[in-house]
Tab-separated table of C-alpha atoms and ligand atoms in Angstrom:
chain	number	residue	atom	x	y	z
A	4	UNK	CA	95.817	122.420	76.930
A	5	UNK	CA	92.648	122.187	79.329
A	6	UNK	CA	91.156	118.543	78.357
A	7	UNK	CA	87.425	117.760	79.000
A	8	UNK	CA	86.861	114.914	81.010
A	9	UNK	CA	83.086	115.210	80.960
A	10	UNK	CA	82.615	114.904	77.932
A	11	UNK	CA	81.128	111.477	76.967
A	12	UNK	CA	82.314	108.831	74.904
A	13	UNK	CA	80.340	106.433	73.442
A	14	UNK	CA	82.175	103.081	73.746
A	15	UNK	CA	79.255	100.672	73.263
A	16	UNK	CA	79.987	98.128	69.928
A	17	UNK	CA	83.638	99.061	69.771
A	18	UNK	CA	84.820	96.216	71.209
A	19	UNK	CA	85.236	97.093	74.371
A	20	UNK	CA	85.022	94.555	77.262
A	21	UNK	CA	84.024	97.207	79.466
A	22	UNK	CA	80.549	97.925	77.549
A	23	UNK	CA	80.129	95.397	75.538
A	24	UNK	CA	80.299	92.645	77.405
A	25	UNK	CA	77.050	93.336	79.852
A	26	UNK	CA	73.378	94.005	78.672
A	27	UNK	CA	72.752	97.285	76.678
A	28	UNK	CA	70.491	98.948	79.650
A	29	UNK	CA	73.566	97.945	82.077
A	30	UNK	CA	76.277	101.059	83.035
A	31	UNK	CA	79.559	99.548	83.177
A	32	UNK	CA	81.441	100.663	86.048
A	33	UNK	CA	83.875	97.338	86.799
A	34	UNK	CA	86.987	96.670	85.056
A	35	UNK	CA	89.929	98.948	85.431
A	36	UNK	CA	89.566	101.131	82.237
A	37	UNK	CA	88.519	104.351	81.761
A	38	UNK	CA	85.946	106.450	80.072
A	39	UNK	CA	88.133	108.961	78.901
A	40	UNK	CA	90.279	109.941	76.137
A	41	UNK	CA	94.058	109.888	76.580
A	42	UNK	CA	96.788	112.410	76.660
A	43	UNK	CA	96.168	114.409	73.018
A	44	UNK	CA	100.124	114.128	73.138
A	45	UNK	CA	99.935	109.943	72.594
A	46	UNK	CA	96.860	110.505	70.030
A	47	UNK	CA	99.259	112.635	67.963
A	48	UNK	CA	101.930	110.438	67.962
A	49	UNK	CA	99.769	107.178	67.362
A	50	UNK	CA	98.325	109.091	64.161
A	51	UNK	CA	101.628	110.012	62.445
A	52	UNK	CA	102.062	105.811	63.296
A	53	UNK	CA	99.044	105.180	61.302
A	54	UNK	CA	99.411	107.612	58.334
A	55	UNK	CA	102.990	105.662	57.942
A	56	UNK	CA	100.986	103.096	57.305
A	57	UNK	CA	103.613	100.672	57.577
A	58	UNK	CA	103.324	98.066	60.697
A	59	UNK	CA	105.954	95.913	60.336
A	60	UNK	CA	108.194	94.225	63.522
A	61	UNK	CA	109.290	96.473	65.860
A	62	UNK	CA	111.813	96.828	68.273
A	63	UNK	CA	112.422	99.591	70.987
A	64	UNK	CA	114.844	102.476	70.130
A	65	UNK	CA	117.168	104.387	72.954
A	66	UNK	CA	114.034	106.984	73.124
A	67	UNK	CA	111.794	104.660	74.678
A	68	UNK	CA	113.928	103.487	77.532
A	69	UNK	CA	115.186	106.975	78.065
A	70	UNK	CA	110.996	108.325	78.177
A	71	UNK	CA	110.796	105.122	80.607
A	72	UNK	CA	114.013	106.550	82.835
A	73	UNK	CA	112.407	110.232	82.749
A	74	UNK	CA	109.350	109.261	83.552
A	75	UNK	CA	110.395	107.546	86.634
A	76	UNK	CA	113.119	109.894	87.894
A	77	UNK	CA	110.870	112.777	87.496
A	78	UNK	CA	107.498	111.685	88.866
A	79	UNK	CA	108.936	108.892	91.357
A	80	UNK	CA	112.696	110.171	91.997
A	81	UNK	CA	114.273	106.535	90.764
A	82	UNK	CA	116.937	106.336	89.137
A	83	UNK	CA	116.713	103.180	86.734
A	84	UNK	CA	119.420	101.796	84.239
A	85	UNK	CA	118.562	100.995	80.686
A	86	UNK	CA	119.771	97.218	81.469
A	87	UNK	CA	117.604	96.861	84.262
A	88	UNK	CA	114.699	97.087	81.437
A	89	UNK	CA	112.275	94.420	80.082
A	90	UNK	CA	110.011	94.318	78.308
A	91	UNK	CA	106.561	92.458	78.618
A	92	UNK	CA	103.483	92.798	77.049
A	93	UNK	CA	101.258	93.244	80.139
A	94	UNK	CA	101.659	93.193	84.175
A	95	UNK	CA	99.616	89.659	84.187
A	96	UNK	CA	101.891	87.830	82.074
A	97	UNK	CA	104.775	89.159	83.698
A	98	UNK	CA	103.816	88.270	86.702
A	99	UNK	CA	103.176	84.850	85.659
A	100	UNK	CA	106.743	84.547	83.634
A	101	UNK	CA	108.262	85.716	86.871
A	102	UNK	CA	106.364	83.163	89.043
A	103	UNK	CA	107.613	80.168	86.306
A	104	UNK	CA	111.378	81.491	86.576
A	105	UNK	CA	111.548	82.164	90.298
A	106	UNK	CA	109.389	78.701	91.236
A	107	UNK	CA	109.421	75.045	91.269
A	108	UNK	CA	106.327	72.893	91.399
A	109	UNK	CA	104.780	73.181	94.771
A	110	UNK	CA	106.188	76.357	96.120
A	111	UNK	CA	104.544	78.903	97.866
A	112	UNK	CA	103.635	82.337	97.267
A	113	UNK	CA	102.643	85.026	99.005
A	114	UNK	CA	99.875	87.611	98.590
A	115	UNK	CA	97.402	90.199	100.502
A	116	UNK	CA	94.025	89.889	100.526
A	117	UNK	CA	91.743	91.050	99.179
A	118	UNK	CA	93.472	91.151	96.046
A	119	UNK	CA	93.591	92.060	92.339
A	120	UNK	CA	92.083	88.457	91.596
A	121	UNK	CA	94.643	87.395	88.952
A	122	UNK	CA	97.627	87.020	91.371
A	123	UNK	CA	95.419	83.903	92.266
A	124	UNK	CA	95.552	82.448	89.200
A	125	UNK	CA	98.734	83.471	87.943
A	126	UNK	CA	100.013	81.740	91.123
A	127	UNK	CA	98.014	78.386	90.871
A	128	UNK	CA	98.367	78.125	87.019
A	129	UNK	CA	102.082	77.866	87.599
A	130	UNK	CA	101.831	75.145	89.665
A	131	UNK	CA	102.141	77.242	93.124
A	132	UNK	CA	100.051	77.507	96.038
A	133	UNK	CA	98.984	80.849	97.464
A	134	UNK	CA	99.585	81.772	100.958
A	135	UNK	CA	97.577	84.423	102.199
A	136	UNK	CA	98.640	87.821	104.801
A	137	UNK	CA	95.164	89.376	104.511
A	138	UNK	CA	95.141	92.492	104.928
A	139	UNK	CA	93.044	93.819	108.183
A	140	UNK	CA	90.392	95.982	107.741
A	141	UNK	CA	91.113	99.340	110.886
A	142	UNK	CA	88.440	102.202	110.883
A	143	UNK	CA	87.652	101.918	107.291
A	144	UNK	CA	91.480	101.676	106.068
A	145	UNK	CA	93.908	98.566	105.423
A	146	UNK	CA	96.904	98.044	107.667
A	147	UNK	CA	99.195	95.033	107.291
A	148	UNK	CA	99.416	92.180	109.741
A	149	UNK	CA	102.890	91.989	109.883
A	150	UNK	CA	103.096	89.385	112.851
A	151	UNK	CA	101.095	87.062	110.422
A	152	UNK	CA	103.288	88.336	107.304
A	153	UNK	CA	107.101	87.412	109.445
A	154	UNK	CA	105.367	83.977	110.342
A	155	UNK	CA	104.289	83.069	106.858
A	156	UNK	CA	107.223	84.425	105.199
A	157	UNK	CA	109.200	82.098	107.457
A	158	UNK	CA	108.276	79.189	105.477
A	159	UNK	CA	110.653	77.755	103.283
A	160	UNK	CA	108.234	76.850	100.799
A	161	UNK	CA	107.499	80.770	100.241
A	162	UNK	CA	109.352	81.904	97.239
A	163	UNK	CA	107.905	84.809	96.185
A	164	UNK	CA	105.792	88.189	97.782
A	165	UNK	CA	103.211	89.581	95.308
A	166	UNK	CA	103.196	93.115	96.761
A	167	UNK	CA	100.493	94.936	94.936
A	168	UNK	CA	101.739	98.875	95.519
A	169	UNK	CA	99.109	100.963	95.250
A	170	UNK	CA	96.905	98.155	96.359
A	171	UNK	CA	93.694	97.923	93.896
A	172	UNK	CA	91.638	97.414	95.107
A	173	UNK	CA	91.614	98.493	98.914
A	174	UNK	CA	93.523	101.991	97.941
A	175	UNK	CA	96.358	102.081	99.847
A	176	UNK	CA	99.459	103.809	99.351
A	177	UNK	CA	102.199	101.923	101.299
A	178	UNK	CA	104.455	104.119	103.445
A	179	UNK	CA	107.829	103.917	103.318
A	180	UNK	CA	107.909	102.371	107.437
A	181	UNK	CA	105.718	99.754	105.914
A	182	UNK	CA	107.676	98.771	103.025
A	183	UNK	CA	111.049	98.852	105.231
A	184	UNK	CA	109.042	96.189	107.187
A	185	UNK	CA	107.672	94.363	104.122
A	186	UNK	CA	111.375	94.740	102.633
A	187	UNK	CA	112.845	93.732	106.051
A	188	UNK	CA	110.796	90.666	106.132
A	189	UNK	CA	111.105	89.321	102.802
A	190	UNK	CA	115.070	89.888	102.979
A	191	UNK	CA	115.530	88.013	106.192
A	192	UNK	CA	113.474	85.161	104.609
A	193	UNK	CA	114.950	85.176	101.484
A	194	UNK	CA	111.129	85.859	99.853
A	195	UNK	CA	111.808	87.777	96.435
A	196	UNK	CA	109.332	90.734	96.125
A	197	UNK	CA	107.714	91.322	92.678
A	198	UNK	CA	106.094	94.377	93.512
A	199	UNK	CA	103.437	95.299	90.803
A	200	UNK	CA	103.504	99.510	90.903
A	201	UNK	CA	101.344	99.402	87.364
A	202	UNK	CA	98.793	102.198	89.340
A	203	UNK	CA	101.702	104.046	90.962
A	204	UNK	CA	101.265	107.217	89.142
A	205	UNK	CA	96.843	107.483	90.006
A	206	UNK	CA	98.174	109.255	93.855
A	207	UNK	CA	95.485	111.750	95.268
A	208	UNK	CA	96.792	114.609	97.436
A	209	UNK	CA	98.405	114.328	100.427
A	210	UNK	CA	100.096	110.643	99.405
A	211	UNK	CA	103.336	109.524	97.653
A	212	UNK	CA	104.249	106.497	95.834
A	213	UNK	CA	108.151	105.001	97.100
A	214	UNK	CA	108.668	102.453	94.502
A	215	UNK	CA	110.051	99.856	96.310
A	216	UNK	CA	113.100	98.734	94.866
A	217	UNK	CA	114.277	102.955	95.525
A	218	UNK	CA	114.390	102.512	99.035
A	219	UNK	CA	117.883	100.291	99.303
A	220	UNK	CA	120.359	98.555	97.289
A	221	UNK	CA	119.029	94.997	99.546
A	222	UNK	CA	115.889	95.721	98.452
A	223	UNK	CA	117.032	97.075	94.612
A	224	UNK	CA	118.450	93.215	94.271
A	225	UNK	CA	115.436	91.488	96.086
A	226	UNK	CA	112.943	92.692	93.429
A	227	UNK	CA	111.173	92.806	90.742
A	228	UNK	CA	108.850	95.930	89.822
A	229	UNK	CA	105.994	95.761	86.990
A	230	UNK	CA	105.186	99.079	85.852
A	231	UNK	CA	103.035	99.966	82.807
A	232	UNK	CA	101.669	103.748	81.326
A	233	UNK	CA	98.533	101.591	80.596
A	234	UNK	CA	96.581	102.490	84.049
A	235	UNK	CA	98.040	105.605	83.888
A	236	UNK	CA	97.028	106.765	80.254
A	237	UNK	CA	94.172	104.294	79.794
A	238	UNK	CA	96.382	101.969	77.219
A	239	UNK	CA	95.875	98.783	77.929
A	240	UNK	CA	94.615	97.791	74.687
A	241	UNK	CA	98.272	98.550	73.604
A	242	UNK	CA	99.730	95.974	75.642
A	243	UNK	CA	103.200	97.485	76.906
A	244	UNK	CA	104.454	96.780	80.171
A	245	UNK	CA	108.300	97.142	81.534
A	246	UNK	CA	109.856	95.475	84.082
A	247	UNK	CA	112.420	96.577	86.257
A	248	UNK	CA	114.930	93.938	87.321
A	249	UNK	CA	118.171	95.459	88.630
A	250	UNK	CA	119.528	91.996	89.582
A	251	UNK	CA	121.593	90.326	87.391
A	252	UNK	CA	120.859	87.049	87.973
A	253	UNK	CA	117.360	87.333	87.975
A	254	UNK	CA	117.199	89.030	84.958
A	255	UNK	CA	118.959	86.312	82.980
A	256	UNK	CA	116.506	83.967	84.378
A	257	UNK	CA	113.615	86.142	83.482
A	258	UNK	CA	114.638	86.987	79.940
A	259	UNK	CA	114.986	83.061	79.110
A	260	UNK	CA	111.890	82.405	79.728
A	261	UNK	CA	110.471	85.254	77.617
A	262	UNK	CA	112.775	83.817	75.018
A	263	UNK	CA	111.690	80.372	75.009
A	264	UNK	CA	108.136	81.846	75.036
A	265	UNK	CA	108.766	83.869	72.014
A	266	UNK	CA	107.614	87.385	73.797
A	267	UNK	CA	110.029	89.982	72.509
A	268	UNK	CA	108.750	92.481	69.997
A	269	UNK	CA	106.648	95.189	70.786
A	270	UNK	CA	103.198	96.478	69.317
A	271	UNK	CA	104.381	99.043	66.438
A	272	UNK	CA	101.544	101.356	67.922
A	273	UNK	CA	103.087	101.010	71.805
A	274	UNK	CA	106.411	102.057	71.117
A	275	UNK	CA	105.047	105.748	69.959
A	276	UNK	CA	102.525	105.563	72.535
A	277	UNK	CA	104.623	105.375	75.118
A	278	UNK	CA	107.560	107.266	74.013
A	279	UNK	CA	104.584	110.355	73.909
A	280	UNK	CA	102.956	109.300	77.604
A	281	UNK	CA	106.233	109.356	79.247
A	282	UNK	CA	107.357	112.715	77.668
A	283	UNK	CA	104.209	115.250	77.266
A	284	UNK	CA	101.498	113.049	79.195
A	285	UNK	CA	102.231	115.615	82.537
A	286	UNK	CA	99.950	118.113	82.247
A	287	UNK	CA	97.403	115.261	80.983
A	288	UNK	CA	97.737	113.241	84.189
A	289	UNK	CA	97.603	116.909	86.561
A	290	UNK	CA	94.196	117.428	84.834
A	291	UNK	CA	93.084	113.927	85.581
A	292	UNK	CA	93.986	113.575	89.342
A	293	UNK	CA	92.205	116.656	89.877
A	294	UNK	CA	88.872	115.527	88.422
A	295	UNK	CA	89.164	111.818	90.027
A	296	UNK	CA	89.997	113.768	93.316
A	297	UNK	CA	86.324	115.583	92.133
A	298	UNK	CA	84.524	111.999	91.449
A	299	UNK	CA	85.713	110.556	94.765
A	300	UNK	CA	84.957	113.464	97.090
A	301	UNK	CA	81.268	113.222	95.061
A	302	UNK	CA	81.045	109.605	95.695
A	303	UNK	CA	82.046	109.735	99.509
A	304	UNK	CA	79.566	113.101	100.099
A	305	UNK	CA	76.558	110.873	97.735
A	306	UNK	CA	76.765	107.741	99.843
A	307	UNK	CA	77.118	109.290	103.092
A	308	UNK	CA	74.091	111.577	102.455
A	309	UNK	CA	71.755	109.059	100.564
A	310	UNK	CA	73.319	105.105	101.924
A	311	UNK	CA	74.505	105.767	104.961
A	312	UNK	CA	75.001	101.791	105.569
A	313	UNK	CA	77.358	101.913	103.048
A	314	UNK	CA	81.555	102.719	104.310
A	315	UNK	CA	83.230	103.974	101.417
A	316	UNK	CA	86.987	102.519	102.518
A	317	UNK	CA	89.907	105.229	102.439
A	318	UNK	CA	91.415	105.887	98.969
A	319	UNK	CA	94.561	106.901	98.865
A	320	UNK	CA	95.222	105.903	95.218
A	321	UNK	CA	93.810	104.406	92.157
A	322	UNK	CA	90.373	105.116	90.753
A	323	UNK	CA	89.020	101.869	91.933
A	324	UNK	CA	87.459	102.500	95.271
A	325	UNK	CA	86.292	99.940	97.480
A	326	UNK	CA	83.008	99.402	99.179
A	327	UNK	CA	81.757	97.922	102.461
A	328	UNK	CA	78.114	97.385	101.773
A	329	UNK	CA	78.507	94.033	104.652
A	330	UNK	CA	75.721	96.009	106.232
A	331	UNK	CA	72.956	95.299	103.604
A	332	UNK	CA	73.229	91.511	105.183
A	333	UNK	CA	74.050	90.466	101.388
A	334	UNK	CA	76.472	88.094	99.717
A	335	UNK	CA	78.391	90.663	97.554
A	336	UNK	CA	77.439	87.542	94.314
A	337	UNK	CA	73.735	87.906	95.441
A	338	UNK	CA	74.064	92.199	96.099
A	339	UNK	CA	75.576	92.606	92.470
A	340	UNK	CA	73.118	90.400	90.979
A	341	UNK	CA	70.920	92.592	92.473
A	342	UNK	CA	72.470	95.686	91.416
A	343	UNK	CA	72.830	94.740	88.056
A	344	UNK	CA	69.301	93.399	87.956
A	345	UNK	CA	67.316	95.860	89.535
A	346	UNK	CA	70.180	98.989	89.188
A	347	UNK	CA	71.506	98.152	85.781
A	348	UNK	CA	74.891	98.978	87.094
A	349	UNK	CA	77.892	96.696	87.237
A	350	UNK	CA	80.332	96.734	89.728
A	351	UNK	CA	83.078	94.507	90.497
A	352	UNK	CA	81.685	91.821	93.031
A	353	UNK	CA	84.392	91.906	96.373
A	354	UNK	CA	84.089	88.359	96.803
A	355	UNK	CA	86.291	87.497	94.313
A	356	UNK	CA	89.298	89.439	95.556
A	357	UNK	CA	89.500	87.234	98.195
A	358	UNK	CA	87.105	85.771	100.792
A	359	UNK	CA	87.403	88.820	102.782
A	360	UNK	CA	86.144	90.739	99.855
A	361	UNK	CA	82.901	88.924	100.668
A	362	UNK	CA	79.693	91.654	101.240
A	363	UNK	CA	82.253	94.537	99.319
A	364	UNK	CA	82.097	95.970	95.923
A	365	UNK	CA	84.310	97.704	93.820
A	366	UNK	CA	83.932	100.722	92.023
A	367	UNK	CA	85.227	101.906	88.903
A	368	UNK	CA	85.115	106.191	89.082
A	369	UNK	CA	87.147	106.912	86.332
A	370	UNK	CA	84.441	108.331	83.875
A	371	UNK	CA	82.944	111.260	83.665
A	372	UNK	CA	81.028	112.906	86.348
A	373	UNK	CA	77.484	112.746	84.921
A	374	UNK	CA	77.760	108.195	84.152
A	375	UNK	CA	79.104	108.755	87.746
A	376	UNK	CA	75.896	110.780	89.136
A	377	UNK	CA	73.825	108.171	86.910
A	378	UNK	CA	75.295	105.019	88.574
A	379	UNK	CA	74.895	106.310	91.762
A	380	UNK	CA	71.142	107.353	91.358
A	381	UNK	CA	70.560	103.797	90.006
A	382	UNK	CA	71.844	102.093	93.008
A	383	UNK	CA	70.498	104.704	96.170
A	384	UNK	CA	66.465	103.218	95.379
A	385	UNK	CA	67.676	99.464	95.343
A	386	UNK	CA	70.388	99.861	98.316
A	387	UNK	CA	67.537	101.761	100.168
A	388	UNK	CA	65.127	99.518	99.576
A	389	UNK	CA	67.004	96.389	100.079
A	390	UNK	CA	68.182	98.412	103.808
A	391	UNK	CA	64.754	99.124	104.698
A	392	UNK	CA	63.953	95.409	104.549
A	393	UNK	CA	66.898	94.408	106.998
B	417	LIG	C1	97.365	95.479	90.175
B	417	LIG	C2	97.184	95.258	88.721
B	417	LIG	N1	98.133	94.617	88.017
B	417	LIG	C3	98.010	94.405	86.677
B	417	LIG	C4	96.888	94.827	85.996
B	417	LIG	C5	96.738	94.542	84.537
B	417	LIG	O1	97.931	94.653	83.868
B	417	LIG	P1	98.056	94.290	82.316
B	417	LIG	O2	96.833	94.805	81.643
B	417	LIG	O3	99.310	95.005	81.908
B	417	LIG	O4	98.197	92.812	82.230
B	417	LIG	C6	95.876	95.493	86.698
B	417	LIG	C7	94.663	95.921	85.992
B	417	LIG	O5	93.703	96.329	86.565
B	417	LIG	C8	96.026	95.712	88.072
B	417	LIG	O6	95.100	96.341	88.792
């Protein structure tokens, strides 16, 4: 089936925190959510749910972990156990149940600026402090300071790694020689990794996702991955989220806590969902990398030819793509104020991924081309105008 990604859905005063939390005359182009419809295979199976019409508790049959197990050893060549499976209703909690089994008041945990800005809180709520390896910013593409990561690592205090792989929002698709080092690291410090993979299928040409618990058995047993079809499909509002914990012991840990929190039964509407995404979503997902490969090389060619001061950073994956606009002379709070003022467009403000995020913005380009042409025509005047003055 050929979908149509252009065509244009109206999502205004359908509850939908992406539109409807700005102004009316504002064009949303921040939180990680896209403008399009899923996989036809997921509506399908979501609308025999609903003429049921019976949504009682729920649990999750042998089909959904073997989709789950497919899914992975097809598209990422894991192989994962049923066992190893849990089940979570989003990456955020997760990562915060994890913290609260793996901590004690006081520890440390690391992360890599700038950052997905909840593995901030999820760190401090928990009674943790973050310790920062920011990542260093090398002809308009992350590397990782690994020098700073072995020293900080070496701390006793540091628990846990948040490893955010792809990293939303710089772009990056780790290599395998840098998660061996990340891996090494960790191991040698007895750091656990939780490595949060939930945008590991959004890879553009040319790049491959390693999961990181694939490439050894150390590293199988000194991790945790998130993984969710929600960035994948566009699902979040469905809430479904799996974690794979190969290690016993950590697993037992993980799964008490979810008991005593009382998280174990799944949405009646994610079970089907999923069960579809990770069986017939393929040919979906094809279609979609090809016309977010189309919205990025449109974005890069628009803002060289028209904003020049702008440095559109190196995407390898993910449809969040990450500005330098540190050239406008601009605090990235007082540039988006600006561009939603005087642009009517929101982006994500850099600053708070991290203070390095200061002077960046982030992009949202997962909608179709012509809200994408629209944004970008709001923002050339203002950015033009506001370079002009500098
Ligand atoms: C790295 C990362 N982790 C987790 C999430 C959200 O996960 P969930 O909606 O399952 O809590 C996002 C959403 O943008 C993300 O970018």
């Amino acid at each position: 089936m050929k979908y149509n990604f252009d065509e244009i859905i109206l999502r205004r005063n359908t509850n939908c925190i992406k539109w409807d939390r700005g102004a009316e005359d504002v064009l949303p182009m921040w939180v990680a959510d896209m403008d399009f419809k899923t996989a036809q295979p997921i509506i399908d199976a979501l609308k025999g749910k609903l003429d049921s019409g019976v949504f009682g508790y729920t649990l999750h049959p042998d089909v959904y972990y073997d989709a789950i197990i497919g899914w992975w050893e097809r598209r990422h060549n894991f192989t994962l156990k049923k066992d190893w499976l849990v089940f979570c209703p989003g990456v955020v909690p997760a990562l915060s149940y994890i913290i609260r089994a793996n901590t004690c008041q006081g520890d440390k945990v690391l992360l890599q600026s700038p950052v997905y800005y909840p593995f901030y809180r999820v760190i401090t709520n928990n009674g943790c402090q973050v310790v920062d390896n920011p990542l260093k910013l090398v002809h308009e593409s992350y590397e990782i300071d690994f020098e700073d990561l072995e020293n900080k690592a070496s701390d006793p205090k540091v628990k846990l790694m948040l490893l955010c792989s792809p990293h939303n929002p710089v772009g990056r698709v780790w290599t395998r020689e840098e998660l061996i080092r990340i891996g090494e690291i960790c191991e040698k410090h007895k750091v656990l990794v939780i490595a949060d993979e939930i945008h590991c299928d959004l890879i553009y040409k040319g790049y491959k996702h390693i999961p990181f618990a694939s490439i050894n058995e150390g590293f199988l047993m000194n991790s945790i991955t998130c993984t969710a079809p929600s960035k994948t499909f566009n699902l979040a509002g469905l809430q479904v989220s799996n974690l794979i914990v190969p290690n016993k012991e950590l697993r037992t840990k993980l799964k008490q806590i979810l008991v005593v929190n009382e998280i174990g039964e799944p949405n009646v509407f994610s079970v089907n969902a999923l069960i579809a995404a990770y069986n017939y979503g393929e040919e979906w997902l094809t279609q979609l990398m090809e016309y977010l490969e189309g919205n990025l090389k449109y974005l890069i060619d628009f803002v060289g030819s028209n904003m020049p001061a702008l440095k559109v950073i190196k995407t390898e994956g993910t449809y969040l793509i990450w500005v330098d606009c540190r050239a406008l002379g601009k605090s990235s709070k007082e540039l988006n104020t600006l561009l939603i003022k005087n642009a009517k467009v929101w982006f994500n403000d850099g600053s708070t991924f991290g203070l390095n995020g200061e002077g960046f913005v982030r992009i949202n380009i997962a909608c179709p081309r012509e809200l994408l042409v629209e944004g970008l025509n709001r923002i050339k005047g203002v950015i033009t105008e506001n370079n002009s003055e500098n």
